[in-house]
Coordinates of C-alpha atoms in Angstrom, one line a residue:
M1 CA 19.7 -16.5 11.1
A2 CA 17.8 -14.6 7.8
D3 CA 19.0 -11.5 7.9
K4 CA 16.9 -8.6 9.2
V5 CA 15.0 -6.0 6.6
L6 CA 12.5 -3.2 7.1
A7 CA 11.3 -1.7 4.2
I8 CA 10.3 1.9 4.1
V9 CA 7.9 3.3 1.3
L10 CA 9.0 7.0 0.4
A11 CA 4.5 7.8 -0.3
G12 CA 4.5 11.7 0.5
G13 CA 4.7 12.9 -3.4
E14 CA 2.3 16.1 -3.8
G15 CA 2.5 14.7 -7.5
K16 CA 1.5 18.0 -9.5
R17 CA 2.2 17.2 -12.6
L18 CA -0.4 14.8 -12.2
M19 CA -3.1 17.3 -11.4
P20 CA -5.9 17.1 -11.1
L21 CA -6.0 13.5 -10.2
T22 CA -3.6 14.5 -7.1
T23 CA -6.1 17.5 -6.3
D24 CA -7.1 15.6 -3.1
R25 CA -5.0 13.4 -2.7
A26 CA -1.3 12.2 -2.7
K27 CA 0.0 10.5 -6.2
P28 CA 0.5 7.4 -4.5
A29 CA -3.4 7.0 -3.3
V30 CA -4.2 7.7 -7.2
P31 CA -6.4 5.0 -8.9
F32 CA -4.8 2.9 -11.5
G33 CA -5.7 -0.3 -13.2
G34 CA -9.1 0.0 -12.4
M35 CA -9.3 -1.7 -9.2
Y36 CA -5.7 -0.7 -7.8
R37 CA -3.8 2.0 -6.2
M38 CA -0.5 3.2 -7.2
V39 CA 0.7 2.2 -3.6
D40 CA -0.2 -1.2 -4.6
F41 CA 2.2 -2.3 -6.7
V42 CA 5.3 -1.6 -4.5
L43 CA 3.4 -3.4 -1.6
S44 CA 2.7 -6.3 -3.7
N45 CA 6.7 -6.6 -4.7
L46 CA 7.4 -6.2 -1.2
A47 CA 5.0 -9.1 -0.3
N48 CA 5.9 -11.7 -2.5
A49 CA 9.5 -11.4 -1.8
G50 CA 8.5 -12.2 1.8
Y51 CA 9.4 -8.5 3.2
L52 CA 6.5 -8.3 5.9
K53 CA 7.9 -5.3 7.9
I54 CA 6.6 -2.1 5.7
V55 CA 6.5 1.3 6.8
V56 CA 4.7 3.8 4.4
L57 CA 5.9 7.5 5.1
T58 CA 3.2 9.9 4.2
Q59 CA 2.4 13.9 4.5
Y60 CA 1.1 15.5 1.8
K61 CA -2.9 15.5 1.4
S62 CA -2.8 11.6 2.7
H63 CA -5.8 10.8 4.4
S64 CA -7.2 8.2 0.9
L65 CA -3.5 6.7 1.2
D66 CA -3.5 6.3 5.2
R67 CA -7.2 4.8 4.6
H68 CA -6.3 2.5 2.1
I69 CA -3.0 1.2 3.1
T70 CA -5.0 0.4 7.1
K71 CA -8.5 -1.0 5.3
T72 CA -6.2 -2.6 2.9
W73 CA -2.4 -3.9 4.2
R74 CA -3.6 -6.3 7.1
M75 CA -0.9 -8.5 8.2
S76 CA -1.0 -11.3 10.7
T77 CA 0.6 -10.0 14.3
L78 CA 1.5 -13.7 15.1
L79 CA 4.8 -13.2 13.4
G80 CA 5.1 -9.0 13.7
N81 CA 4.0 -8.3 10.4
Y82 CA 2.8 -5.5 9.3
V83 CA 2.0 -2.4 7.1
T84 CA 1.7 0.8 8.7
P85 CA 1.2 4.8 7.9
V86 CA 3.9 6.7 9.4
P87 CA 2.5 10.1 8.7
A88 CA 5.1 13.3 9.2
Q89 CA 5.1 13.7 12.9
Q90 CA 7.4 16.4 13.3
R91 CA 9.4 14.4 15.9
R92 CA 12.5 16.6 15.3
G93 CA 11.2 19.6 15.7
P94 CA 8.3 21.9 14.3
W95 CA 8.6 20.8 10.8
W96 CA 7.0 18.7 8.2
F97 CA 9.7 16.3 6.1
A98 CA 11.4 18.9 4.1
G99 CA 12.5 16.1 1.4
S100 CA 13.2 12.0 1.1
A101 CA 15.8 12.2 3.1
D102 CA 14.7 14.2 6.1
A103 CA 11.7 11.9 5.9
I104 CA 13.8 8.9 6.8
Y105 CA 16.1 11.3 9.1
Q106 CA 12.5 11.9 11.2
S107 CA 11.7 9.0 11.5
F108 CA 14.6 7.2 12.8
N109 CA 12.7 5.7 15.4
L110 CA 11.5 3.3 12.9
I111 CA 14.8 1.4 12.3
H112 CA 15.9 2.1 15.6
D113 CA 12.6 0.2 17.1
E114 CA 13.3 -2.9 14.6
Q115 CA 17.4 -3.4 14.5
P116 CA 17.5 -4.2 10.7
D117 CA 20.6 -5.5 9.1
Y118 CA 19.5 -3.7 5.9
V119 CA 17.0 -1.1 5.0
I120 CA 15.0 -1.2 1.8
V121 CA 13.6 2.6 0.6
F122 CA 11.2 2.4 -2.3
G123 CA 9.7 4.3 -3.9
A124 CA 5.4 4.3 -3.9
D125 CA 4.4 5.6 -7.3
H126 CA 5.8 3.1 -9.9
I127 CA 3.8 0.7 -11.9
Y128 CA 5.8 -2.4 -12.1
R129 CA 6.9 -5.8 -10.9
M130 CA 9.9 -6.9 -9.0
D131 CA 11.6 -9.8 -6.8
P132 CA 13.4 -7.2 -4.3
R133 CA 15.0 -10.4 -2.5
Q134 CA 17.1 -10.7 -5.8
M135 CA 18.1 -7.1 -5.2
V136 CA 18.9 -7.7 -1.5
E137 CA 21.1 -10.9 -2.3
D138 CA 22.9 -8.7 -4.8
H139 CA 23.6 -5.6 -2.2
I140 CA 24.8 -8.5 0.6
A141 CA 26.9 -9.6 -2.3
S142 CA 28.1 -7.3 -3.1
G143 CA 29.6 -5.6 -0.2
A144 CA 28.1 -1.7 -0.8
A145 CA 26.7 -0.1 2.0
V146 CA 24.0 1.4 -0.7
T147 CA 22.3 -0.3 -3.9
V148 CA 20.6 1.3 -6.8
A149 CA 18.2 0.0 -8.9
G150 CA 18.7 0.7 -12.3
I151 CA 17.0 0.0 -15.8
R152 CA 18.6 0.4 -19.2
Q153 CA 17.3 2.9 -21.5
P154 CA 18.4 4.3 -24.9
L155 CA 21.3 6.9 -24.2
S156 CA 19.2 9.0 -26.7
M157 CA 16.5 10.2 -23.5
A158 CA 19.3 10.1 -20.9
D159 CA 18.2 13.6 -20.7
Q160 CA 15.2 12.4 -18.9
F161 CA 16.2 10.4 -16.0
G162 CA 18.4 10.2 -13.2
V163 CA 21.5 8.6 -14.8
I164 CA 23.8 6.0 -13.3
E165 CA 27.1 6.2 -14.3
V166 CA 29.7 2.9 -13.9
G167 CA 33.0 2.4 -13.9
E168 CA 34.6 -0.3 -16.3
D169 CA 33.2 -3.5 -13.5
G170 CA 29.7 -2.3 -14.8
R171 CA 29.0 -2.3 -10.9
R172 CA 30.4 0.4 -8.7
I173 CA 28.8 3.7 -9.4
R174 CA 31.0 6.6 -10.5
A175 CA 28.2 9.3 -10.9
F176 CA 25.0 10.0 -10.4
R177 CA 23.1 12.9 -12.7
E178 CA 20.2 14.4 -12.7
K179 CA 19.0 15.1 -16.8
P180 CA 22.5 14.9 -18.0
T181 CA 22.6 15.8 -22.0
D182 CA 26.2 14.6 -22.0
A183 CA 25.6 11.6 -20.4
V184 CA 28.1 8.4 -21.2
G185 CA 26.8 4.9 -22.2
L186 CA 27.4 1.7 -20.5
P187 CA 30.6 -0.2 -20.8
D188 CA 28.3 -3.4 -22.4
A189 CA 26.5 -0.9 -24.4
P190 CA 27.4 2.2 -25.6
D191 CA 24.0 3.2 -26.7
Q192 CA 22.3 2.5 -23.0
I193 CA 22.2 4.5 -19.9
Y194 CA 21.4 3.0 -16.3
A195 CA 17.7 5.0 -15.5
S196 CA 17.7 5.0 -11.0
M197 CA 14.5 3.4 -10.4
G198 CA 14.5 4.9 -7.4
N199 CA 14.7 1.7 -5.6
Y200 CA 17.5 1.3 -2.8
V201 CA 18.9 -1.4 -0.5
F202 CA 21.2 -0.1 2.1
T203 CA 23.5 -1.4 4.6
T204 CA 21.1 -0.1 7.8
K205 CA 24.6 1.5 9.8
A206 CA 25.5 3.0 6.5
L207 CA 21.9 4.5 5.8
C208 CA 21.4 6.1 9.4
D209 CA 25.1 7.0 8.9
A210 CA 24.7 9.4 5.7
V211 CA 21.5 11.0 6.4
E212 CA 22.3 12.3 9.5
R213 CA 25.6 14.0 7.7
D214 CA 22.7 15.2 5.7
A215 CA 20.6 16.4 8.1
E216 CA 24.1 19.1 9.7
D217 CA 24.3 20.1 5.9
K218 CA 22.0 23.6 5.4
S219 CA 21.9 24.1 2.0
S220 CA 21.0 20.2 1.1
K221 CA 17.9 19.6 -0.8
H222 CA 17.1 16.2 1.4
D223 CA 16.2 14.3 -0.8
M224 CA 17.3 10.8 -1.8
G225 CA 18.7 10.7 -5.3
G226 CA 19.4 14.2 -5.1
S227 CA 21.9 14.7 -1.5
I228 CA 22.6 11.1 -0.3
I229 CA 23.2 8.9 -3.1
P230 CA 25.1 11.8 -4.6
M231 CA 27.1 11.3 -1.1
M232 CA 27.6 7.7 -1.1
V233 CA 28.6 8.0 -4.9
E234 CA 31.4 10.4 -3.9
R235 CA 33.1 8.0 -1.2
G236 CA 33.0 4.9 -3.2
E237 CA 29.6 3.0 -1.4
A238 CA 27.6 2.4 -4.2
N239 CA 26.6 -0.3 -6.4
V240 CA 23.8 -0.3 -9.2
Y241 CA 21.5 -3.4 -9.6
D242 CA 20.7 -4.2 -13.1
F243 CA 16.7 -4.4 -13.6
R244 CA 17.4 -6.8 -16.4
D245 CA 18.4 -9.7 -13.9
N246 CA 15.8 -9.8 -12.1
E247 CA 13.5 -12.5 -12.7
V248 CA 10.0 -12.1 -11.7
P249 CA 8.2 -15.6 -11.4
G250 CA 5.3 -15.5 -14.2
S251 CA 6.6 -12.8 -16.4
T252 CA 6.1 -13.2 -20.3
D253 CA 9.1 -11.7 -22.4
R254 CA 6.4 -9.3 -23.4
D255 CA 6.3 -7.7 -19.7
R256 CA 9.2 -8.6 -18.7
G257 CA 11.5 -5.8 -16.9
Y258 CA 8.6 -3.6 -17.3
W259 CA 8.7 0.0 -15.3
R260 CA 7.0 2.8 -15.9
D261 CA 7.3 6.3 -13.8
V262 CA 3.7 7.7 -14.2
G263 CA 4.5 11.1 -13.0
T264 CA 3.0 13.1 -15.6
L265 CA -1.1 12.8 -17.0
D266 CA 0.4 11.8 -20.4
S267 CA 2.8 8.7 -19.3
F268 CA -0.1 7.8 -16.5
Y269 CA -2.5 7.7 -19.6
D270 CA 0.3 5.1 -21.4
A271 CA 0.6 2.7 -18.7
H272 CA -3.0 2.4 -18.8
M273 CA -2.9 1.3 -22.2
D274 CA 0.0 -1.1 -21.6
L275 CA -2.7 -3.0 -19.8
I276 CA -5.2 -4.3 -22.9
N277 CA -2.7 -5.1 -25.3
V278 CA -3.7 -8.4 -26.7
H279 CA -0.4 -9.9 -25.6
P280 CA -0.3 -6.6 -22.5
V281 CA 3.4 -4.9 -22.2
F282 CA 2.7 -4.7 -19.1
N283 CA 0.4 -8.3 -17.4
L284 CA -2.1 -7.8 -15.0
Y285 CA -2.5 -11.5 -14.8
N286 CA 0.1 -13.2 -13.6
F287 CA -1.4 -14.8 -11.3
E288 CA 2.0 -16.1 -9.8
W289 CA 3.5 -12.5 -8.8
P290 CA 0.4 -11.0 -7.8
I291 CA -0.5 -7.0 -7.7
Y292 CA -3.4 -7.4 -4.1
T293 CA -5.6 -4.7 -3.8
E294 CA -8.6 -4.8 -1.2
Q295 CA -11.4 -6.3 -3.1
P296 CA -15.2 -4.7 -1.9
P297 CA -18.0 -6.8 -2.2
Y298 CA -19.2 -5.6 -5.9
P299 CA -21.2 -8.1 -7.6
P300 CA -19.7 -9.2 -11.2
A301 CA -19.3 -6.6 -14.1
K302 CA -22.5 -6.9 -16.5
F303 CA -23.6 -6.0 -20.1
V304 CA -26.8 -5.6 -21.1
H305 CA -28.9 -5.1 -24.2
Q306 CA -29.3 -6.7 -27.3
W307 CA -31.1 -4.5 -29.7
G308 CA -30.3 -3.2 -33.3
E309 CA -27.2 -0.9 -32.6
R310 CA -28.0 -1.0 -28.7
V311 CA -25.7 -3.7 -27.9
G312 CA -23.9 -3.5 -24.3
R313 CA -20.3 -4.9 -25.2
A314 CA -16.8 -3.8 -24.6
V315 CA -13.5 -4.7 -27.0
A316 CA -9.9 -4.5 -26.0
S317 CA -10.8 -3.4 -22.5
M318 CA -10.1 -4.1 -19.1
V319 CA -13.5 -4.4 -17.1
S320 CA -14.0 -4.2 -13.3
P321 CA -16.7 -6.0 -10.7
G322 CA -19.7 -3.5 -10.2
A323 CA -19.8 -2.1 -13.5
V324 CA -22.8 -2.1 -16.0
I325 CA -22.3 -1.4 -19.5
S326 CA -25.8 -1.0 -20.5
G327 CA -26.7 -0.7 -24.9
S328 CA -23.4 0.9 -25.5
L329 CA -19.5 0.4 -27.0
V330 CA -16.6 0.4 -24.6
E331 CA -12.9 0.1 -27.0
N332 CA -9.7 0.4 -26.0
S333 CA -10.6 1.6 -22.5
V334 CA -10.0 0.6 -18.1
V335 CA -13.2 0.3 -16.5
S336 CA -13.4 0.8 -13.1
P337 CA -15.9 -0.3 -10.1
K338 CA -19.5 1.0 -10.6
V339 CA -18.9 2.1 -14.1
K340 CA -22.6 3.2 -15.6
V341 CA -22.4 3.6 -19.4
H342 CA -25.7 4.2 -20.9
S343 CA -27.4 3.5 -24.1
W344 CA -25.9 4.3 -27.4
A345 CA -23.1 5.5 -25.6
H346 CA -19.5 5.3 -27.0
V347 CA -15.9 5.3 -24.9
D348 CA -13.0 4.9 -26.7
G349 CA -9.2 4.7 -25.4
S350 CA -10.2 5.6 -22.1
V351 CA -9.7 5.2 -18.1
L352 CA -13.2 5.6 -16.3
M353 CA -12.3 5.8 -12.7
E354 CA -14.9 4.2 -9.6
G355 CA -18.5 5.7 -9.9
V356 CA -18.0 7.4 -13.3
E357 CA -21.4 7.7 -15.0
I358 CA -21.7 8.2 -18.7
G359 CA -25.0 9.2 -20.5
R360 CA -27.3 8.4 -23.4
H361 CA -25.3 9.3 -27.0
A362 CA -22.3 10.3 -25.0
V363 CA -19.1 10.7 -26.5
V364 CA -15.9 9.9 -24.9
R365 CA -12.2 9.6 -26.6
R366 CA -8.7 9.6 -24.7
A367 CA -10.0 10.9 -21.8
I368 CA -9.5 10.4 -17.7
L369 CA -12.3 10.9 -15.9
D370 CA -11.5 10.6 -11.9
K371 CA -14.3 9.2 -9.5
N372 CA -18.0 9.9 -9.9
V373 CA -17.6 12.6 -13.0
V374 CA -21.5 12.3 -14.5
V375 CA -21.2 12.9 -18.0
P376 CA -24.6 14.1 -19.3
E377 CA -27.0 12.4 -21.8
G378 CA -25.6 14.1 -25.6
A379 CA -22.4 15.0 -23.9
E380 CA -19.0 15.3 -26.0
I381 CA -15.5 15.0 -24.5
G382 CA -12.3 14.5 -26.6
V383 CA -14.0 15.5 -30.0
D384 CA -13.6 18.9 -29.7
L385 CA -9.6 20.0 -28.0
E386 CA -10.2 23.6 -28.2
K387 CA -13.4 23.1 -26.7
D388 CA -11.9 21.1 -23.9
R389 CA -9.5 23.4 -22.9
Q390 CA -11.7 25.7 -21.9
R391 CA -13.2 23.5 -19.5
Y392 CA -11.1 20.9 -18.6
T393 CA -7.4 19.8 -18.1
V394 CA -5.5 18.9 -21.7
S395 CA -2.3 17.2 -21.4
D396 CA 0.5 17.8 -23.9
N397 CA -0.6 14.5 -26.1
G398 CA -4.5 15.6 -25.9
V399 CA -5.4 13.8 -23.4
V400 CA -8.3 15.0 -21.7
V401 CA -8.5 14.7 -17.8
I402 CA -11.7 15.4 -15.7
G403 CA -10.9 16.3 -12.3
K404 CA -13.4 14.0 -8.9
G405 CA -16.9 15.3 -9.1
Q406 CA -16.2 17.8 -12.0
R407 CA -19.4 19.1 -14.0
V408 CA -19.1 17.9 -17.4
E409 CA -21.4 20.7 -19.4
L410 CA -23.0 20.2 -22.9

């Protein structure tokens, strides 16, 4: 009989560094790549791998996330499959989730009901493809209590990640440190470190025991990466899984091993730019390992007018269904459903979310416009950053970000 696996997706994050995109939605519900939400990537990885018993733990401003999961991720119930959002329920007392480990502690009923042999605990806000079956198989073969997914990164970048330090065997984790300045390179690659991807596979009893012990520690932050994993490392029970070994069907040499933590506005923007290269750094066109999402009944994208300079066209861009590019130029951009770009407008290096409307003769450069933003005729965004800083959010790298429905002024 196949091993029973329950997948728990941690989706309660507030995402403060993505403001204003997270002003009224949870971070995993933020739209990405035109058609998708961030949470779709982890759920697609699990579904493609055949793990179809999935609970998504939610908390912060979760309405749009709950609605998206409920409308989109509908499994056949014949074999007991499900993807279900589970909000904080105060099952252990009158308090909300105090951290990701506490979220699991307060949701023990889900584990007890399912009685799995192994529990996958994955984050909900990373952009990547992964076949989790291979990680589960590695975990079972190792006999470890927990296996942590690690992605190789330059040693010079260690102070930007949670770093996994391993023993001479290259597998057993001997230390798990947050953003160290004195990290040690890997035994087989002294110039590299393992950065934690925030993905874990647990033997069920080991997870429950560790989370219960953590719940009794009043000084703990009750965090999976900050509390539970270091506890299990100290007990010699933790192994690393090298993401480099994960072979996703249909992946190319260009996008194999791609993983991005889109926790900041600049990383969110950069991940979008990764999509639109001629040979994408992250390839959404891998039909062997699709990314699933809701598919509303929108018509195909339309490009209209061909008169002088009034030509509707998009170059080096992704344009979603329902969008209309009318007598305007869109370059190096990601255009979401129901976007309208009117005549003589110019959009370059930007992310336009659903329902955005760009008026005639407007200019939008290196910007992220959230849903239903209307740019009036002749307005300029991303042209004068000093002016933009007085009205909007501007990232460290100079990307202008305008929140959902925010008024754009001339």
